[in-house]
Amino acid sequence: MKWNESLADKARSLIFGEKKYTQFTLEEKKIVDFYQQRKLEEDAVILPNTHAALEQAEIEQMLLKRYKLQ
């Protein structure tokens, strides 16, 4: 994917818009995930409403369950 400011704007509008990541089309997910990867590499941040955010929440839930069982 050739990245440009137009795609960055689209990614930001999707991430901070009303639709949830699970409601995005495959193309929208691709744009958001590519933007997330760039932000992770540049700023070491996980943005909300991205696949990375969903994975992080899932890991946190697994850890919480593990600590509650101990």
PDB file of N, CA and C in Angstrom:
ATOM      1  N   MET A   1       0.856  -1.176   0.000  1.00  0.00           N
ATOM      2  CA  MET A   1       0.000   0.000   0.000  1.00  0.00           C
ATOM      3  C   MET A   1       0.900   1.238   0.000  1.00  0.00           C
ATOM      4  N   LYS A   2       0.661   2.130  -0.931  1.00  0.00           N
ATOM      5  CA  LYS A   2       1.426   3.383  -0.978  1.00  0.00           C
ATOM      6  C   LYS A   2       0.759   4.382  -0.044  1.00  0.00           C
ATOM      7  N   TRP A   3       1.489   4.770   0.990  1.00  0.00           N
ATOM      8  CA  TRP A   3       0.926   5.616   2.028  1.00  0.00           C
ATOM      9  C   TRP A   3       1.005   7.084   1.632  1.00  0.00           C
ATOM     10  N   ASN A   4      -0.044   7.836   1.979  1.00  0.00           N
ATOM     11  CA  ASN A   4      -0.040   9.280   1.756  1.00  0.00           C
ATOM     12  C   ASN A   4      -0.912   9.941   2.815  1.00  0.00           C
ATOM     13  N   GLU A   5      -0.906  11.245   2.834  1.00  0.00           N
ATOM     14  CA  GLU A   5      -1.645  11.980   3.865  1.00  0.00           C
ATOM     15  C   GLU A   5      -3.153  11.753   3.758  1.00  0.00           C
ATOM     16  N   SER A   6      -3.651  11.514   2.569  1.00  0.00           N
ATOM     17  CA  SER A   6      -5.073  11.233   2.383  1.00  0.00           C
ATOM     18  C   SER A   6      -5.470   9.941   3.103  1.00  0.00           C
ATOM     19  N   LEU A   7      -4.628   8.914   2.994  1.00  0.00           N
ATOM     20  CA  LEU A   7      -4.908   7.656   3.701  1.00  0.00           C
ATOM     21  C   LEU A   7      -4.783   7.840   5.209  1.00  0.00           C
ATOM     22  N   ALA A   8      -3.832   8.645   5.633  1.00  0.00           N
ATOM     23  CA  ALA A   8      -3.681   8.921   7.064  1.00  0.00           C
ATOM     24  C   ALA A   8      -4.933   9.614   7.597  1.00  0.00           C
ATOM     25  N   ASP A   9      -5.458  10.573   6.844  1.00  0.00           N
ATOM     26  CA  ASP A   9      -6.695  11.254   7.243  1.00  0.00           C
ATOM     27  C   ASP A   9      -7.855  10.272   7.328  1.00  0.00           C
ATOM     28  N   LYS A  10      -7.958   9.387   6.349  1.00  0.00           N
ATOM     29  CA  LYS A  10      -9.034   8.389   6.350  1.00  0.00           C
ATOM     30  C   LYS A  10      -8.894   7.463   7.556  1.00  0.00           C
ATOM     31  N   ALA A  11      -7.663   7.032   7.843  1.00  0.00           N
ATOM     32  CA  ALA A  11      -7.422   6.153   8.990  1.00  0.00           C
ATOM     33  C   ALA A  11      -7.824   6.840  10.289  1.00  0.00           C
ATOM     34  N   ARG A  12      -7.424   8.086  10.460  1.00  0.00           N
ATOM     35  CA  ARG A  12      -7.781   8.821  11.679  1.00  0.00           C
ATOM     36  C   ARG A  12      -9.291   8.994  11.802  1.00  0.00           C
ATOM     37  N   SER A  13      -9.958   9.279  10.696  1.00  0.00           N
ATOM     38  CA  SER A  13     -11.414   9.460  10.765  1.00  0.00           C
ATOM     39  C   SER A  13     -12.110   8.144  11.107  1.00  0.00           C
ATOM     40  N   LEU A  14     -11.571   7.029  10.641  1.00  0.00           N
ATOM     41  CA  LEU A  14     -12.143   5.730  10.997  1.00  0.00           C
ATOM     42  C   LEU A  14     -11.884   5.405  12.468  1.00  0.00           C
ATOM     43  N   ILE A  15     -10.647   5.604  12.908  1.00  0.00           N
ATOM     44  CA  ILE A  15     -10.270   5.270  14.283  1.00  0.00           C
ATOM     45  C   ILE A  15     -11.085   6.077  15.283  1.00  0.00           C
ATOM     46  N   PHE A  16     -11.256   7.351  15.017  1.00  0.00           N
ATOM     47  CA  PHE A  16     -11.933   8.225  15.970  1.00  0.00           C
ATOM     48  C   PHE A  16     -13.388   8.502  15.592  1.00  0.00           C
ATOM     49  N   GLY A  17     -13.908   7.758  14.621  1.00  0.00           N
ATOM     50  CA  GLY A  17     -15.301   7.897  14.215  1.00  0.00           C
ATOM     51  C   GLY A  17     -16.223   7.045  15.072  1.00  0.00           C
ATOM     52  N   GLU A  18     -17.458   6.940  14.641  1.00  0.00           N
ATOM     53  CA  GLU A  18     -18.466   6.229  15.419  1.00  0.00           C
ATOM     54  C   GLU A  18     -18.479   4.723  15.172  1.00  0.00           C
ATOM     55  N   LYS A  19     -18.008   4.298  13.989  1.00  0.00           N
ATOM     56  CA  LYS A  19     -17.996   2.865  13.694  1.00  0.00           C
ATOM     57  C   LYS A  19     -16.938   2.160  14.531  1.00  0.00           C
ATOM     58  N   LYS A  20     -17.250   0.944  14.944  1.00  0.00           N
ATOM     59  CA  LYS A  20     -16.289   0.122  15.664  1.00  0.00           C
ATOM     60  C   LYS A  20     -15.435  -0.644  14.667  1.00  0.00           C
ATOM     61  N   TYR A  21     -14.245  -1.043  15.101  1.00  0.00           N
ATOM     62  CA  TYR A  21     -13.309  -1.761  14.238  1.00  0.00           C
ATOM     63  C   TYR A  21     -13.964  -2.998  13.631  1.00  0.00           C
ATOM     64  N   THR A  22     -14.768  -3.694  14.408  1.00  0.00           N
ATOM     65  CA  THR A  22     -15.408  -4.919  13.918  1.00  0.00           C
ATOM     66  C   THR A  22     -16.423  -4.644  12.814  1.00  0.00           C
ATOM     67  N   GLN A  23     -16.842  -3.392  12.653  1.00  0.00           N
ATOM     68  CA  GLN A  23     -17.797  -3.018  11.610  1.00  0.00           C
ATOM     69  C   GLN A  23     -17.119  -2.504  10.344  1.00  0.00           C
ATOM     70  N   PHE A  24     -15.803  -2.336  10.381  1.00  0.00           N
ATOM     71  CA  PHE A  24     -15.078  -1.837   9.214  1.00  0.00           C
ATOM     72  C   PHE A  24     -15.088  -2.867   8.096  1.00  0.00           C
ATOM     73  N   THR A  25     -15.028  -2.391   6.874  1.00  0.00           N
ATOM     74  CA  THR A  25     -14.841  -3.289   5.731  1.00  0.00           C
ATOM     75  C   THR A  25     -13.392  -3.785   5.755  1.00  0.00           C
ATOM     76  N   LEU A  26     -13.097  -4.790   4.951  1.00  0.00           N
ATOM     77  CA  LEU A  26     -11.725  -5.298   4.896  1.00  0.00           C
ATOM     78  C   LEU A  26     -10.746  -4.204   4.467  1.00  0.00           C
ATOM     79  N   GLU A  27     -11.152  -3.385   3.520  1.00  0.00           N
ATOM     80  CA  GLU A  27     -10.288  -2.290   3.060  1.00  0.00           C
ATOM     81  C   GLU A  27     -10.056  -1.270   4.174  1.00  0.00           C
ATOM     82  N   GLU A  28     -11.111  -0.939   4.914  1.00  0.00           N
ATOM     83  CA  GLU A  28     -10.971   0.001   6.030  1.00  0.00           C
ATOM     84  C   GLU A  28     -10.056  -0.568   7.106  1.00  0.00           C
ATOM     85  N   LYS A  29     -10.213  -1.853   7.405  1.00  0.00           N
ATOM     86  CA  LYS A  29      -9.341  -2.501   8.390  1.00  0.00           C
ATOM     87  C   LYS A  29      -7.890  -2.454   7.941  1.00  0.00           C
ATOM     88  N   LYS A  30      -7.666  -2.669   6.666  1.00  0.00           N
ATOM     89  CA  LYS A  30      -6.309  -2.641   6.121  1.00  0.00           C
ATOM     90  C   LYS A  30      -5.691  -1.254   6.306  1.00  0.00           C
ATOM     91  N   ILE A  31      -6.448  -0.219   6.016  1.00  0.00           N
ATOM     92  CA  ILE A  31      -5.969   1.156   6.163  1.00  0.00           C
ATOM     93  C   ILE A  31      -5.666   1.462   7.630  1.00  0.00           C
ATOM     94  N   VAL A  32      -6.599   1.117   8.508  1.00  0.00           N
ATOM     95  CA  VAL A  32      -6.432   1.383   9.940  1.00  0.00           C
ATOM     96  C   VAL A  32      -5.246   0.599  10.498  1.00  0.00           C
ATOM     97  N   ASP A  33      -5.127  -0.660  10.137  1.00  0.00           N
ATOM     98  CA  ASP A  33      -4.029  -1.482  10.650  1.00  0.00           C
ATOM     99  C   ASP A  33      -2.672  -0.988  10.152  1.00  0.00           C
ATOM    100  N   PHE A  34      -2.619  -0.541   8.917  1.00  0.00           N
ATOM    101  CA  PHE A  34      -1.373  -0.002   8.380  1.00  0.00           C
ATOM    102  C   PHE A  34      -0.986   1.274   9.128  1.00  0.00           C
ATOM    103  N   TYR A  35      -1.967   2.132   9.384  1.00  0.00           N
ATOM    104  CA  TYR A  35      -1.714   3.365  10.138  1.00  0.00           C
ATOM    105  C   TYR A  35      -1.280   3.030  11.562  1.00  0.00           C
ATOM    106  N   GLN A  36      -1.948   2.066  12.182  1.00  0.00           N
ATOM    107  CA  GLN A  36      -1.582   1.652  13.539  1.00  0.00           C
ATOM    108  C   GLN A  36      -0.138   1.161  13.577  1.00  0.00           C
ATOM    109  N   GLN A  37       0.245   0.370  12.605  1.00  0.00           N
ATOM    110  CA  GLN A  37       1.611  -0.147  12.560  1.00  0.00           C
ATOM    111  C   GLN A  37       2.619   1.001  12.467  1.00  0.00           C
ATOM    112  N   ARG A  38       2.320   1.974  11.648  1.00  0.00           N
ATOM    113  CA  ARG A  38       3.211   3.137  11.513  1.00  0.00           C
ATOM    114  C   ARG A  38       3.317   3.897  12.833  1.00  0.00           C
ATOM    115  N   LYS A  39       2.192   4.102  13.516  1.00  0.00           N
ATOM    116  CA  LYS A  39       2.204   4.826  14.789  1.00  0.00           C
ATOM    117  C   LYS A  39       2.918   4.019  15.868  1.00  0.00           C
ATOM    118  N   LEU A  40       2.780   2.712  15.830  1.00  0.00           N
ATOM    119  CA  LEU A  40       3.471   1.863  16.794  1.00  0.00           C
ATOM    120  C   LEU A  40       4.980   1.966  16.594  1.00  0.00           C
ATOM    121  N   GLU A  41       5.413   1.937  15.350  1.00  0.00           N
ATOM    122  CA  GLU A  41       6.844   2.044  15.052  1.00  0.00           C
ATOM    123  C   GLU A  41       7.389   3.438  15.358  1.00  0.00           C
ATOM    124  N   GLU A  42       6.628   4.468  15.057  1.00  0.00           N
ATOM    125  CA  GLU A  42       7.088   5.847  15.246  1.00  0.00           C
ATOM    126  C   GLU A  42       6.985   6.316  16.694  1.00  0.00           C
ATOM    127  N   ASP A  43       5.849   6.034  17.331  1.00  0.00           N
ATOM    128  CA  ASP A  43       5.555   6.614  18.644  1.00  0.00           C
ATOM    129  C   ASP A  43       5.337   5.585  19.753  1.00  0.00           C
ATOM    130  N   ALA A  44       5.373   4.309  19.421  1.00  0.00           N
ATOM    131  CA  ALA A  44       5.160   3.226  20.390  1.00  0.00           C
ATOM    132  C   ALA A  44       3.814   3.365  21.112  1.00  0.00           C
ATOM    133  N   VAL A  45       2.763   3.662  20.348  1.00  0.00           N
ATOM    134  CA  VAL A  45       1.423   3.780  20.925  1.00  0.00           C
ATOM    135  C   VAL A  45       0.462   2.820  20.229  1.00  0.00           C
ATOM    136  N   ILE A  46      -0.504   2.357  21.002  1.00  0.00           N
ATOM    137  CA  ILE A  46      -1.592   1.565  20.441  1.00  0.00           C
ATOM    138  C   ILE A  46      -2.820   2.464  20.431  1.00  0.00           C
ATOM    139  N   LEU A  47      -3.333   2.697  19.251  1.00  0.00           N
ATOM    140  CA  LEU A  47      -4.485   3.570  19.083  1.00  0.00           C
ATOM    141  C   LEU A  47      -5.777   2.819  19.397  1.00  0.00           C
ATOM    142  N   PRO A  48      -6.804   3.536  19.848  1.00  0.00           N
ATOM    143  CA  PRO A  48      -8.096   2.887  20.091  1.00  0.00           C
ATOM    144  C   PRO A  48      -8.741   2.477  18.771  1.00  0.00           C
ATOM    145  N   ASN A  49      -9.674   1.558  18.863  1.00  0.00           N
ATOM    146  CA  ASN A  49     -10.479   1.166  17.701  1.00  0.00           C
ATOM    147  C   ASN A  49      -9.628   0.603  16.561  1.00  0.00           C
ATOM    148  N   THR A  50      -8.616  -0.205  16.941  1.00  0.00           N
ATOM    149  CA  THR A  50      -7.750  -0.869  15.971  1.00  0.00           C
ATOM    150  C   THR A  50      -7.639  -2.339  16.345  1.00  0.00           C
ATOM    151  N   HIS A  51      -7.117  -3.129  15.446  1.00  0.00           N
ATOM    152  CA  HIS A  51      -6.907  -4.548  15.735  1.00  0.00           C
ATOM    153  C   HIS A  51      -5.953  -4.706  16.918  1.00  0.00           C
ATOM    154  N   ALA A  52      -4.928  -3.877  16.970  1.00  0.00           N
ATOM    155  CA  ALA A  52      -3.969  -3.932  18.078  1.00  0.00           C
ATOM    156  C   ALA A  52      -4.656  -3.649  19.412  1.00  0.00           C
ATOM    157  N   ALA A  53      -5.593  -2.723  19.431  1.00  0.00           N
ATOM    158  CA  ALA A  53      -6.324  -2.410  20.658  1.00  0.00           C
ATOM    159  C   ALA A  53      -7.194  -3.589  21.084  1.00  0.00           C
ATOM    160  N   LEU A  54      -7.812  -4.255  20.115  1.00  0.00           N
ATOM    161  CA  LEU A  54      -8.609  -5.442  20.433  1.00  0.00           C
ATOM    162  C   LEU A  54      -7.727  -6.548  21.004  1.00  0.00           C
ATOM    163  N   GLU A  55      -6.560  -6.749  20.399  1.00  0.00           N
ATOM    164  CA  GLU A  55      -5.632  -7.767  20.899  1.00  0.00           C
ATOM    165  C   GLU A  55      -5.149  -7.422  22.300  1.00  0.00           C
ATOM    166  N   GLN A  56      -4.846  -6.165  22.543  1.00  0.00           N
ATOM    167  CA  GLN A  56      -4.386  -5.744  23.858  1.00  0.00           C
ATOM    168  C   GLN A  56      -5.467  -5.988  24.911  1.00  0.00           C
ATOM    169  N   ALA A  57      -6.706  -5.668  24.606  1.00  0.00           N
ATOM    170  CA  ALA A  57      -7.810  -5.890  25.541  1.00  0.00           C
ATOM    171  C   ALA A  57      -7.984  -7.379  25.825  1.00  0.00           C
ATOM    172  N   GLU A  58      -7.837  -8.197  24.803  1.00  0.00           N
ATOM    173  CA  GLU A  58      -7.959  -9.643  24.974  1.00  0.00           C
ATOM    174  C   GLU A  58      -6.848 -10.176  25.877  1.00  0.00           C
ATOM    175  N   ILE A  59      -5.637  -9.711  25.678  1.00  0.00           N
ATOM    176  CA  ILE A  59      -4.510 -10.133  26.518  1.00  0.00           C
ATOM    177  C   ILE A  59      -4.721  -9.685  27.958  1.00  0.00           C
ATOM    178  N   GLU A  60      -5.198  -8.471  28.141  1.00  0.00           N
ATOM    179  CA  GLU A  60      -5.461  -7.968  29.487  1.00  0.00           C
ATOM    180  C   GLU A  60      -6.522  -8.809  30.188  1.00  0.00           C
ATOM    181  N   GLN A  61      -7.560  -9.218  29.457  1.00  0.00           N
ATOM    182  CA  GLN A  61      -8.593 -10.071  30.040  1.00  0.00           C
ATOM    183  C   GLN A  61      -8.032 -11.432  30.437  1.00  0.00           C
ATOM    184  N   MET A  62      -7.176 -12.000  29.586  1.00  0.00           N
ATOM    185  CA  MET A  62      -6.559 -13.289  29.899  1.00  0.00           C
ATOM    186  C   MET A  62      -5.685 -13.177  31.146  1.00  0.00           C
ATOM    187  N   LEU A  63      -4.914 -12.108  31.255  1.00  0.00           N
ATOM    188  CA  LEU A  63      -4.064 -11.910  32.427  1.00  0.00           C
ATOM    189  C   LEU A  63      -4.896 -11.701  33.682  1.00  0.00           C
ATOM    190  N   LEU A  64      -5.966 -10.956  33.559  1.00  0.00           N
ATOM    191  CA  LEU A  64      -6.845 -10.717  34.697  1.00  0.00           C
ATOM    192  C   LEU A  64      -7.435 -12.028  35.203  1.00  0.00           C
ATOM    193  N   LYS A  65      -7.893 -12.873  34.287  1.00  0.00           N
ATOM    194  CA  LYS A  65      -8.436 -14.176  34.678  1.00  0.00           C
ATOM    195  C   LYS A  65      -7.370 -15.027  35.348  1.00  0.00           C
ATOM    196  N   ARG A  66      -6.157 -14.996  34.799  1.00  0.00           N
ATOM    197  CA  ARG A  66      -5.065 -15.792  35.359  1.00  0.00           C
ATOM    198  C   ARG A  66      -4.762 -15.350  36.786  1.00  0.00           C
ATOM    199  N   TYR A  67      -4.707 -14.040  37.024  1.00  0.00           N
ATOM    200  CA  TYR A  67      -4.397 -13.542  38.363  1.00  0.00           C
ATOM    201  C   TYR A  67      -5.533 -13.799  39.339  1.00  0.00           C
ATOM    202  N   LYS A  68      -6.754 -13.798  38.873  1.00  0.00           N
ATOM    203  CA  LYS A  68      -7.893 -14.089  39.743  1.00  0.00           C
ATOM    204  C   LYS A  68      -7.909 -15.551  40.166  1.00  0.00           C
ATOM    205  N   LEU A  69      -7.393 -16.438  39.318  1.00  0.00           N
ATOM    206  CA  LEU A  69      -7.365 -17.866  39.629  1.00  0.00           C
ATOM    207  C   LEU A  69      -6.254 -18.223  40.605  1.00  0.00           C
ATOM    208  N   GLN A  70      -5.271 -17.373  40.752  1.00  0.00           N
ATOM    209  CA  GLN A  70      -4.147 -17.690  41.642  1.00  0.00           C
ATOM    210  C   GLN A  70      -4.433 -17.300  43.058  1.00  0.00           C
TER     211      GLN A  70
END
